[in-house]
Short mmCIF file of C-alpha atoms and ligand atoms in Angstrom, two decimals:
data_model
loop_
_atom_site.label_atom_id
_atom_site.label_comp_id
_atom_site.label_asym_id
_atom_site.label_seq_id
_atom_site.Cartn_x
_atom_site.Cartn_y
_atom_site.Cartn_z
CA UNK A 1 0.00 0.00 0.00
CA UNK A 2 1.20 3.49 -0.86
CA UNK A 3 1.12 5.96 2.00
CA UNK A 4 0.72 9.61 1.12
CA UNK A 5 3.86 11.48 2.13
CA UNK A 6 3.70 14.33 4.58
CA UNK A 7 4.05 16.96 1.82
CA UNK A 8 1.05 19.30 2.18
CA UNK A 9 -0.29 18.79 -1.35
CA UNK A 10 0.25 15.96 -3.79
CA UNK A 11 -0.96 15.45 -7.32
CA UNK A 12 -1.57 12.23 -9.22
CA UNK A 13 -1.78 12.13 -13.00
CA UNK A 14 -3.59 9.26 -14.75
CA UNK A 15 -6.95 8.54 -16.34
CA UNK A 16 -9.55 9.26 -13.61
CA UNK A 17 -12.99 7.76 -12.99
CA UNK A 18 -15.50 9.37 -10.63
CA UNK A 19 -19.22 10.04 -10.22
CA UNK A 20 -20.83 13.48 -10.34
CA UNK A 21 -24.26 13.51 -8.68
CA UNK A 22 -24.98 16.96 -10.17
CA UNK A 23 -25.06 15.47 -13.67
CA UNK A 24 -28.58 14.06 -13.40
CA UNK A 25 -28.22 10.29 -13.47
CA UNK A 26 -26.44 9.61 -10.19
CA UNK A 27 -24.64 6.57 -11.52
CA UNK A 28 -23.29 8.03 -14.75
CA UNK A 29 -19.51 8.05 -14.45
CA UNK A 30 -17.23 10.94 -15.39
CA UNK A 31 -14.07 9.78 -17.15
CA UNK A 32 -11.03 11.99 -17.65
CA UNK A 33 -8.57 10.23 -19.99
CA UNK A 34 -5.62 12.39 -18.86
CA UNK A 35 -6.61 13.66 -15.44
CA UNK A 36 -5.08 15.19 -12.35
CA UNK A 37 -6.13 14.45 -8.78
CA UNK A 38 -4.96 16.96 -6.17
CA UNK A 39 -4.87 15.74 -2.60
CA UNK A 40 -4.13 17.80 0.49
CA UNK A 41 -4.94 18.02 4.19
CA UNK A 42 -8.04 19.66 5.64
CA UNK A 43 -7.96 21.67 8.88
CA UNK A 44 -7.69 18.44 10.88
CA UNK A 45 -4.86 17.18 8.69
CA UNK A 46 -7.02 14.56 6.94
CA UNK A 47 -6.06 14.05 3.29
CA UNK A 48 -8.94 15.03 1.01
CA UNK A 49 -9.48 15.65 -2.67
CA UNK A 50 -8.74 19.35 -3.26
CA UNK A 51 -9.27 19.42 -7.03
CA UNK A 52 -9.90 16.96 -9.84
CA UNK A 53 -10.12 17.43 -13.58
CA UNK A 54 -8.15 17.46 -16.80
CA UNK A 55 -4.39 17.54 -16.36
CA UNK A 56 -3.91 20.35 -18.90
CA UNK A 57 -6.43 22.56 -17.05
CA UNK A 58 -5.28 21.91 -13.50
CA UNK A 59 -1.49 21.48 -13.76
CA UNK A 60 -0.80 25.20 -14.50
CA UNK A 61 -2.79 26.20 -11.39
CA UNK A 62 -0.56 24.12 -9.08
CA UNK A 63 2.96 24.59 -10.48
CA UNK A 64 4.71 23.79 -7.17
CA UNK A 65 2.81 20.62 -6.32
CA UNK A 66 4.78 17.43 -7.02
CA UNK A 67 3.07 15.16 -9.52
CA UNK A 68 3.21 11.35 -9.51
CA UNK A 69 2.44 10.17 -13.03
CA UNK A 70 0.72 6.77 -13.26
CA UNK A 71 1.13 6.34 -16.99
CA UNK A 72 -1.50 4.16 -18.72
CA UNK A 73 -3.24 3.62 -15.42
CA UNK A 74 -6.73 4.42 -14.15
CA UNK A 75 -7.35 6.15 -10.80
CA UNK A 76 -10.78 5.28 -9.38
CA UNK A 77 -12.50 5.67 -5.99
CA UNK A 78 -11.59 3.04 -3.41
CA UNK A 79 -14.28 0.36 -3.29
CA UNK A 80 -16.84 0.18 -0.48
CA UNK A 81 -17.86 -3.29 0.79
CA UNK A 82 -21.29 -2.92 2.38
CA UNK A 83 -21.36 -6.29 4.10
CA UNK A 84 -18.58 -8.75 4.90
CA UNK A 85 -17.68 -11.11 7.78
CA UNK A 86 -14.03 -10.94 8.76
CA UNK A 87 -14.30 -14.11 10.89
CA UNK A 88 -15.44 -16.04 7.81
CA UNK A 89 -12.30 -15.48 5.75
CA UNK A 90 -11.35 -19.15 6.20
CA UNK A 91 -14.88 -20.40 5.47
CA UNK A 92 -14.97 -19.23 1.83
CA UNK A 93 -15.94 -22.03 -0.51
CA UNK A 94 -17.56 -24.35 2.06
CA UNK A 95 -20.39 -26.02 0.20
CA UNK A 96 -23.77 -26.66 1.81
CA UNK A 97 -27.34 -27.28 0.76
CA UNK A 98 -28.30 -23.82 1.84
CA UNK A 99 -27.82 -21.07 4.39
CA UNK A 100 -28.87 -22.87 7.59
CA UNK A 101 -26.71 -26.02 7.20
CA UNK A 102 -23.84 -23.81 6.04
CA UNK A 103 -24.09 -21.77 9.25
CA UNK A 104 -24.35 -24.85 11.43
CA UNK A 105 -21.62 -26.97 9.84
CA UNK A 106 -18.95 -24.43 8.90
CA UNK A 107 -19.57 -20.89 10.02
CA UNK A 108 -20.63 -21.24 13.64
CA UNK A 109 -17.77 -23.65 14.50
CA UNK A 110 -15.19 -21.29 12.95
CA UNK A 111 -16.63 -18.23 14.71
CA UNK A 112 -16.28 -19.87 18.14
CA UNK A 113 -12.49 -19.57 17.72
CA UNK A 114 -12.64 -15.77 17.89
CA UNK A 115 -12.95 -15.77 21.66
CA UNK A 116 -9.15 -16.01 21.60
CA UNK A 117 -7.73 -12.49 21.12
CA UNK A 118 -4.62 -13.82 19.39
CA UNK A 119 -6.70 -15.78 16.90
CA UNK A 120 -8.85 -12.70 16.28
CA UNK A 121 -5.79 -10.47 15.83
CA UNK A 122 -4.14 -12.59 13.17
CA UNK A 123 -7.43 -13.03 11.30
CA UNK A 124 -8.14 -9.29 11.45
CA UNK A 125 -4.66 -8.43 10.16
CA UNK A 126 -5.01 -10.81 7.24
CA UNK A 127 -8.52 -9.53 6.50
CA UNK A 128 -7.53 -5.86 6.36
CA UNK A 129 -4.56 -6.67 4.13
CA UNK A 130 -6.80 -8.66 1.84
CA UNK A 131 -9.35 -5.84 1.56
CA UNK A 132 -6.60 -3.36 0.69
CA UNK A 133 -4.96 -5.73 -1.79
CA UNK A 134 -8.31 -5.92 -3.56
CA UNK A 135 -8.88 -2.17 -3.56
CA UNK A 136 -11.50 -2.04 -0.81
CA UNK A 137 -10.98 1.06 1.34
CA UNK A 138 -14.24 1.17 3.34
CA UNK A 139 -16.01 -1.84 4.87
CA UNK A 140 -18.97 -2.58 7.09
CA UNK A 141 -17.99 -5.91 8.64
CA UNK A 142 -19.41 -8.42 11.04
CA UNK A 143 -17.22 -9.60 13.88
CA UNK A 144 -18.35 -12.41 16.22
CA UNK A 145 -20.24 -12.43 19.52
CA UNK A 146 -16.94 -12.06 21.41
CA UNK A 147 -15.83 -8.52 22.34
CA UNK A 148 -12.24 -9.69 21.67
CA UNK A 149 -13.09 -10.07 17.98
CA UNK A 150 -14.44 -6.52 17.77
CA UNK A 151 -11.42 -4.99 19.46
CA UNK A 152 -9.06 -6.92 17.18
CA UNK A 153 -10.68 -5.63 14.00
CA UNK A 154 -10.91 -2.03 15.18
CA UNK A 155 -7.25 -2.12 16.21
CA UNK A 156 -6.10 -3.38 12.81
CA UNK A 157 -8.25 -0.87 10.90
CA UNK A 158 -7.01 1.94 13.11
CA UNK A 159 -3.40 0.99 12.39
CA UNK A 160 -4.09 1.44 8.66
CA UNK A 161 -6.33 4.52 9.17
CA UNK A 162 -8.95 2.66 7.19
CA UNK A 163 -12.63 3.64 7.31
CA UNK A 164 -14.30 0.64 8.89
CA UNK A 165 -17.45 -0.13 10.85
CA UNK A 166 -18.08 -3.21 12.95
CA UNK A 167 -19.76 -4.24 16.19
CA UNK A 168 -20.48 -7.05 18.62
CA UNK A 169 -22.59 -9.76 17.02
CA UNK A 170 -25.77 -10.08 19.08
CA UNK A 171 -27.02 -13.65 19.34
CA UNK A 172 -28.55 -14.97 22.54
CA UNK A 173 -30.27 -18.13 21.27
CA UNK A 174 -30.33 -20.88 18.62
CA UNK A 175 -26.57 -21.23 18.21
CA UNK A 176 -23.79 -23.29 19.88
CA UNK A 177 -23.26 -22.25 23.52
CA UNK A 178 -19.71 -21.01 22.81
CA UNK A 179 -21.07 -18.60 20.24
CA UNK A 180 -23.88 -17.09 22.27
CA UNK A 181 -23.29 -13.79 24.05
CA UNK A 182 -21.86 -14.60 27.46
CA UNK A 183 -23.24 -13.62 30.87
CA UNK A 184 -21.25 -11.33 33.16
CA UNK A 185 -20.07 -14.33 35.17
CA UNK A 186 -20.38 -18.10 34.66
CA UNK A 187 -23.78 -19.33 35.80
CA UNK A 188 -25.44 -15.90 35.64
CA UNK A 189 -28.65 -15.48 33.64
CA UNK A 190 -27.90 -12.02 32.28
CA UNK A 191 -26.32 -12.80 28.87
CA UNK A 192 -28.82 -10.69 26.94
CA UNK A 193 -28.40 -7.69 29.19
CA UNK A 194 -24.62 -8.14 29.17
CA UNK A 195 -24.56 -8.22 25.35
CA UNK A 196 -26.20 -4.79 25.29
CA UNK A 197 -23.87 -3.44 27.98
CA UNK A 198 -20.89 -4.78 26.03
CA UNK A 199 -22.22 -3.25 22.80
CA UNK A 200 -22.58 0.17 24.38
CA UNK A 201 -19.12 -0.01 25.96
CA UNK A 202 -17.54 -0.93 22.61
CA UNK A 203 -19.54 1.79 20.89
CA UNK A 204 -18.30 4.39 23.35
CA UNK A 205 -14.75 3.16 23.02
CA UNK A 206 -14.52 3.06 19.22
CA UNK A 207 -17.25 5.03 17.45
CA UNK A 208 -15.78 8.19 15.92
CA UNK A 209 -12.18 7.26 16.78
CA UNK A 210 -10.44 8.44 13.61
CA UNK A 211 -12.31 6.80 10.77
CA UNK A 212 -13.89 3.99 12.81
CA UNK A 213 -17.61 3.59 13.34
CA UNK A 214 -19.74 1.32 15.50
CA UNK A 215 -22.44 -0.91 14.03
CA UNK A 216 -25.17 -2.37 16.25
CA UNK A 217 -25.21 -5.95 14.98
CA UNK A 218 -28.08 -8.35 15.67
CA UNK A 219 -26.95 -11.32 13.55
CA UNK A 220 -30.49 -12.02 12.30
CA UNK A 221 -33.85 -12.27 14.01
CA UNK A 222 -33.74 -16.09 14.54
CA UNK A 223 -30.68 -15.89 16.83
CA UNK A 224 -31.95 -13.04 19.01
CA UNK A 225 -34.65 -13.01 21.65
CA UNK A 226 -37.27 -10.27 21.52
CA UNK A 227 -35.57 -8.72 24.55
CA UNK A 228 -32.25 -8.53 22.71
CA UNK A 229 -33.79 -6.99 19.58
CA UNK A 230 -35.67 -4.48 21.75
CA UNK A 231 -32.46 -3.55 23.56
CA UNK A 232 -30.62 -3.17 20.25
CA UNK A 233 -33.37 -0.85 18.99
CA UNK A 234 -33.17 1.23 22.18
CA UNK A 235 -29.42 1.51 21.75
CA UNK A 236 -29.93 2.64 18.15
CA UNK A 237 -32.36 5.32 19.32
CA UNK A 238 -29.81 6.64 21.82
CA UNK A 239 -27.03 6.77 19.20
CA UNK A 240 -28.61 7.94 15.93
CA UNK A 241 -25.34 8.25 14.01
CA UNK A 242 -24.08 4.70 14.56
CA UNK A 243 -24.74 2.00 11.98
CA UNK A 244 -27.02 -1.04 12.25
CA UNK A 245 -26.30 -4.24 10.33
CA UNK A 246 -28.15 -7.52 10.03
CA UNK A 247 -29.45 -10.12 7.56
CA UNK A 248 -32.92 -10.48 6.09
CA UNK A 249 -34.91 -12.49 3.55
CA UNK A 250 -31.97 -14.47 2.21
CA UNK A 251 -33.34 -18.01 2.24
CA UNK A 252 -36.82 -19.53 2.39
CA UNK A 253 -36.08 -21.80 5.39
CA UNK A 254 -34.67 -18.80 7.25
CA UNK A 255 -37.82 -16.81 6.50
CA UNK A 256 -40.12 -19.60 7.71
CA UNK A 257 -38.09 -19.78 10.93
CA UNK A 258 -38.14 -16.02 11.50
CA UNK A 259 -41.89 -15.81 10.84
CA UNK A 260 -42.56 -18.63 13.34
CA UNK A 261 -40.49 -16.85 16.01
CA UNK A 262 -42.03 -13.40 15.46
CA UNK A 263 -45.55 -14.09 14.14
CA UNK A 264 -46.92 -10.76 15.35
CA UNK A 265 -44.82 -8.83 12.78
CA UNK A 266 -46.29 -8.39 9.31
CA UNK A 267 -43.15 -9.76 7.60
CA UNK A 268 -39.63 -10.90 8.44
CA UNK A 269 -38.30 -7.44 7.53
CA UNK A 270 -41.04 -5.75 9.55
CA UNK A 271 -39.74 -7.58 12.64
CA UNK A 272 -36.70 -5.31 12.56
CA UNK A 273 -38.87 -2.21 12.10
CA UNK A 274 -41.04 -3.30 15.04
CA UNK A 275 -37.95 -3.29 17.28
CA UNK A 276 -36.70 0.11 16.09
CA UNK A 277 -33.94 -1.31 13.91
CA UNK A 278 -34.82 0.28 10.58
CA UNK A 279 -33.58 3.76 9.80
CA UNK A 280 -30.89 5.54 7.83
CA UNK A 281 -27.53 3.85 8.31
CA UNK A 282 -29.24 0.46 8.77
CA UNK A 283 -27.81 -2.01 6.28
CA UNK A 284 -29.63 -5.30 5.65
CA UNK A 285 -27.80 -8.01 3.77
CA UNK A 286 -29.57 -9.89 0.96
CA UNK A 287 -33.19 -8.56 0.82
CA UNK A 288 -34.00 -11.18 -1.82
CA UNK A 289 -37.45 -12.54 -0.94
CA UNK A 290 -39.27 -9.20 -0.61
CA UNK A 291 -42.72 -8.05 -1.62
CA UNK A 292 -43.62 -4.45 -2.37
CA UNK A 293 -44.65 -3.80 1.25
CA UNK A 294 -41.10 -4.74 2.32
CA UNK A 295 -39.61 -2.55 -0.40
CA UNK A 296 -41.78 0.36 0.72
CA UNK A 297 -40.62 -0.18 4.31
CA UNK A 298 -37.00 0.05 3.13
CA UNK A 299 -37.74 3.28 1.28
CA UNK A 300 -39.76 4.87 4.09
CA UNK A 301 -37.18 4.11 6.76
CA UNK A 302 -34.08 4.97 4.71
CA UNK A 303 -32.56 1.53 5.34
CA UNK A 304 -30.40 0.05 2.56
CA UNK A 305 -29.80 -3.39 1.07
CA UNK A 306 -26.34 -4.92 0.86
CA UNK A 307 -26.67 -6.90 -2.36
CA UNK A 308 -24.38 -9.91 -2.08
CA UNK A 309 -24.42 -11.68 -5.44
CA UNK A 310 -21.55 -14.16 -5.12
CA UNK A 311 -22.94 -15.33 -1.80
CA UNK A 312 -26.46 -15.67 -3.16
CA UNK A 313 -25.23 -17.67 -6.14
CA UNK A 314 -22.94 -19.87 -4.01
CA UNK A 315 -25.54 -20.67 -1.33
CA UNK A 316 -28.37 -20.93 -3.87
CA UNK A 317 -30.36 -18.25 -2.06
CA UNK A 318 -31.94 -16.51 -5.05
CA UNK A 319 -31.60 -13.33 -7.06
CA UNK A 320 -31.87 -9.77 -5.79
CA UNK A 321 -34.71 -8.02 -7.64
CA UNK A 322 -33.15 -4.84 -9.05
CA UNK A 323 -36.26 -3.90 -11.01
CA UNK A 324 -38.37 -4.17 -7.86
CA UNK A 325 -35.90 -2.10 -5.85
CA UNK A 326 -35.82 0.64 -8.51
CA UNK A 327 -39.58 0.60 -9.00
CA UNK A 328 -40.20 1.30 -5.32
CA UNK A 329 -37.01 3.29 -4.93
CA UNK A 330 -34.92 2.20 -1.99
CA UNK A 331 -31.16 2.29 -1.50
CA UNK A 332 -28.76 -0.53 -2.22
CA UNK A 333 -25.10 -1.20 -2.86
CA UNK A 334 -22.73 -4.11 -3.35
CA UNK A 335 -21.15 -6.43 -0.82
CA UNK A 336 -18.81 -9.42 -0.90
CA UNK A 337 -20.50 -11.19 2.05
CA UNK A 338 -17.32 -13.24 2.52
CA UNK A 339 -17.44 -16.14 3.57
CA UNK A 340 -20.88 -16.95 2.07
CA UNK A 341 -19.51 -14.81 -0.74
CA UNK A 342 -16.75 -16.37 -2.76
CA UNK A 343 -14.34 -13.48 -3.28
CA UNK A 344 -12.90 -10.32 -1.76
CA UNK A 345 -12.53 -8.87 -5.24
CA UNK A 346 -14.97 -6.06 -6.13
CA UNK A 347 -14.52 -7.11 -9.77
CA UNK A 348 -15.92 -10.56 -8.99
CA UNK A 349 -18.76 -9.02 -6.98
CA UNK A 350 -19.68 -6.61 -9.78
CA UNK A 351 -19.68 -9.47 -12.29
CA UNK A 352 -21.85 -11.52 -9.91
CA UNK A 353 -24.30 -8.62 -9.73
CA UNK A 354 -24.44 -8.50 -13.51
CA UNK A 355 -25.31 -12.22 -13.62
CA UNK A 356 -27.87 -11.93 -10.81
CA UNK A 357 -29.65 -8.97 -12.39
CA UNK A 358 -29.52 -10.24 -15.95
CA UNK A 359 -32.58 -10.69 -18.07
CA UNK A 360 -32.52 -14.26 -19.36
CA UNK A 361 -34.72 -16.67 -21.25
CA UNK A 362 -35.94 -18.28 -18.02
CA UNK A 363 -35.90 -15.17 -15.80
CA UNK A 364 -36.93 -11.55 -15.97
CA UNK A 365 -34.30 -8.98 -15.16
CA UNK A 366 -32.19 -6.04 -16.19
CA UNK A 367 -28.91 -5.74 -17.99
CA UNK A 368 -27.03 -3.46 -15.61
CA UNK A 369 -24.52 -1.11 -17.21
CA UNK A 370 -20.89 -1.33 -16.09
CA UNK A 371 -21.12 2.25 -14.77
CA UNK A 372 -24.09 1.29 -12.63
CA UNK A 373 -22.27 -1.81 -11.33
CA UNK A 374 -19.21 0.29 -10.48
CA UNK A 375 -21.38 2.95 -8.78
CA UNK A 376 -23.01 0.26 -6.62
CA UNK A 377 -19.61 -0.68 -5.22
CA UNK A 378 -18.36 2.92 -4.71
CA UNK A 379 -20.52 6.07 -4.56
CA UNK A 380 -23.79 4.11 -4.33
CA UNK A 381 -22.54 2.00 -1.43
CA UNK A 382 -21.27 5.17 0.27
CA UNK A 383 -24.72 6.76 -0.15
CA UNK A 384 -26.32 3.65 1.38
CA UNK A 385 -24.03 4.11 4.41
CA UNK A 386 -24.87 7.81 4.74
CA UNK A 387 -21.27 8.60 3.71
CA UNK A 388 -22.01 10.29 0.39
CA UNK A 389 -19.39 12.93 -0.40
CA UNK A 390 -17.08 11.39 2.20
CA UNK A 391 -15.91 8.12 0.64
CA UNK A 392 -16.62 6.10 -2.52
CA UNK A 393 -15.99 9.02 -4.85
CA UNK A 394 -13.31 11.48 -5.92
CA UNK A 395 -15.31 14.67 -5.77
CA UNK A 396 -13.68 17.70 -4.12
CA UNK A 397 -13.97 17.22 -0.35
CA UNK A 398 -13.96 13.42 -0.38
CA UNK A 399 -11.44 11.61 1.79
CA UNK A 400 -8.54 10.65 -0.45
CA UNK A 401 -9.05 6.89 -0.70
CA UNK A 402 -8.33 5.66 -4.20
CA UNK A 403 -7.06 2.79 -6.29
CA UNK A 404 -4.62 2.79 -9.17
CA UNK A 405 -5.77 0.18 -11.67
CA UNK A 406 -3.72 -1.41 -14.43
CA UNK A 407 -5.94 -2.24 -17.42
CA UNK A 408 -3.00 -4.25 -18.86
CA UNK A 409 -2.52 -6.34 -15.72
CA UNK A 410 -2.79 -9.67 -17.53
CA UNK A 411 -2.00 -10.59 -21.13
CA UNK A 412 -5.69 -11.15 -21.84
CA UNK A 413 -6.72 -7.84 -20.23
CA UNK A 414 -4.06 -6.02 -22.26
CA UNK A 415 -5.43 -7.45 -25.51
CA UNK A 416 -9.04 -6.85 -24.56
CA UNK A 417 -8.71 -3.33 -23.15
CA UNK A 418 -6.62 -2.26 -26.15
CA UNK A 419 -9.78 -2.77 -28.20
CA UNK A 420 -12.10 -0.88 -25.85
CA UNK A 421 -13.72 1.92 -27.81
CA UNK A 422 -15.75 3.47 -25.02
CA UNK A 423 -15.78 3.85 -21.24
CA UNK A 424 -18.42 1.12 -20.99
CA UNK A 425 -16.25 -1.27 -22.97
CA UNK A 426 -13.24 -0.54 -20.77
CA UNK A 427 -15.19 -0.96 -17.52
CA UNK A 428 -16.88 -4.13 -18.73
CA UNK A 429 -13.52 -5.65 -19.67
CA UNK A 430 -12.21 -4.87 -16.18
CA UNK A 431 -15.34 -6.24 -14.48
CA UNK A 432 -15.35 -9.47 -16.48
CA UNK A 433 -11.60 -10.15 -16.55
CA UNK A 434 -10.34 -8.24 -13.52
CA UNK A 435 -9.32 -9.32 -10.03
CA UNK A 436 -6.66 -8.36 -7.47
CA UNK A 437 -4.00 -8.34 -10.20
CA UNK A 438 -5.59 -5.19 -11.63
CA UNK A 439 -5.19 -3.29 -8.35
CA UNK A 440 -1.68 -1.91 -8.57
CA UNK A 441 -1.97 0.42 -5.57
CA UNK A 442 -4.50 1.17 -2.88
CA UNK A 443 -4.12 4.59 -1.30
CA UNK A 444 -5.71 5.27 2.07
CA UNK A 445 -6.28 8.83 3.19
CA UNK A 446 -3.96 9.59 6.10
CA UNK A 447 -4.33 12.16 8.85
CA UNK A 448 -1.07 14.06 8.95
CA UNK A 449 -1.66 16.14 12.04
CA UNK A 450 -2.68 19.78 12.01
CA UNK A 451 -1.92 21.67 8.83
CA UNK A 452 1.11 23.95 9.23
CA UNK A 453 0.47 27.72 8.84
N1 GUN B 501 -27.62 -15.09 8.19
C1 GUN B 501 -27.25 -15.13 9.49
N2 GUN B 501 -25.92 -15.23 9.62
C2 GUN B 501 -25.43 -15.23 8.38
C3 GUN B 501 -24.10 -15.31 7.86
O1 GUN B 501 -23.11 -15.38 8.58
N3 GUN B 501 -23.99 -15.29 6.50
C4 GUN B 501 -25.07 -15.20 5.68
N4 GUN B 501 -24.88 -15.19 4.36
N5 GUN B 501 -26.31 -15.14 6.15
C5 GUN B 501 -26.49 -15.15 7.46
ZN1 ZN B 502 -23.62 -11.88 5.85
#
């Protein structure tokens, strides 16, 4: 990873991709074939985009700023992963008949190991490196039900100054004993209460520290009691700027289970609303088996869907309905959902989204444009998180997180991108053929201390 030097302003010359919400269609990309990105500290010393545009227009305005020239490369916003599980890094590719046996046979046993702080620390370090190697600069991640796992991930993200949100996984029933939230002392009956106390303590310790954020994290309705969901909703009401993350409507067996446990709610999704867990900054993974009442609830509350295509294809969960989401008009963005998801690479996730959305001869759908796919994993995902204008884009004022992509990274990519006659053709070639080899550098905005006079 390249670290920005302590020089007050730096400029990067390359082709530049960004999104300009003022241009009408929010997911139409702006492409500058020979661009300049100027980065410099704000009043707090945080590196932000100070100017962006054509090199020949901007370079004369900043004659003293050193320029790094990434010849034949593409600078693009760092990717935003809306939903991922760091403790499932070593579960990727574990086959199962569906979600529930996959959780029981692979995922829950692996997650029990995160009670050990040393195990958590090495997994968190690997995970953060892997995100950065793949060009992901912002992530909303699950940890496990052990506070040790939350501390380990925050510590690693803080060391890299990465923008990351996580929180204690709330689960007080229907899972192995070692994975349930623990009481304050062995033999005590207060595990649910303790899980909420622990959540609030972690929130107070980490939320707003540098670029870290806390996410209230009920795993999904079937593994929480009503008391735990109620407590999580009360916590969310007391801290309106923290995130909420959970799962919903991924798998038909899961839905049947959730409906049986919370029959008084009008739908599985509505269960979360009934406990005060739907609002802006609430991110629900999957959102596949929705009707229009669910979609309207998403829109009305400002909650957003983390669309997780490689996971949904791998676990056979179904296909996110893009046409339904756009018809009703609620927010969504892309997520790897590792380890149900099969890859950390945003290129693989964008290609998965293209497959999932696709109109086909046995399925209705949409053919998503490459610009729309890219937006879903950058500016669109940032908007879903309530971080529009902060990350996921290279507009003036954004934190300076970006990737330097090599469209010639493999022999096949070099041949294919040489023939690209439009931005869509270039982006499609990268989405279909790209992976971590394309990501030459990942640059994370650093805080350099207070700007000198
Ligand atoms: N639902 C509840 N927990 C999980 C999980 O870990 N992964 C996925 N894909 N769905 C879930
Ligand atoms: Zn998940």
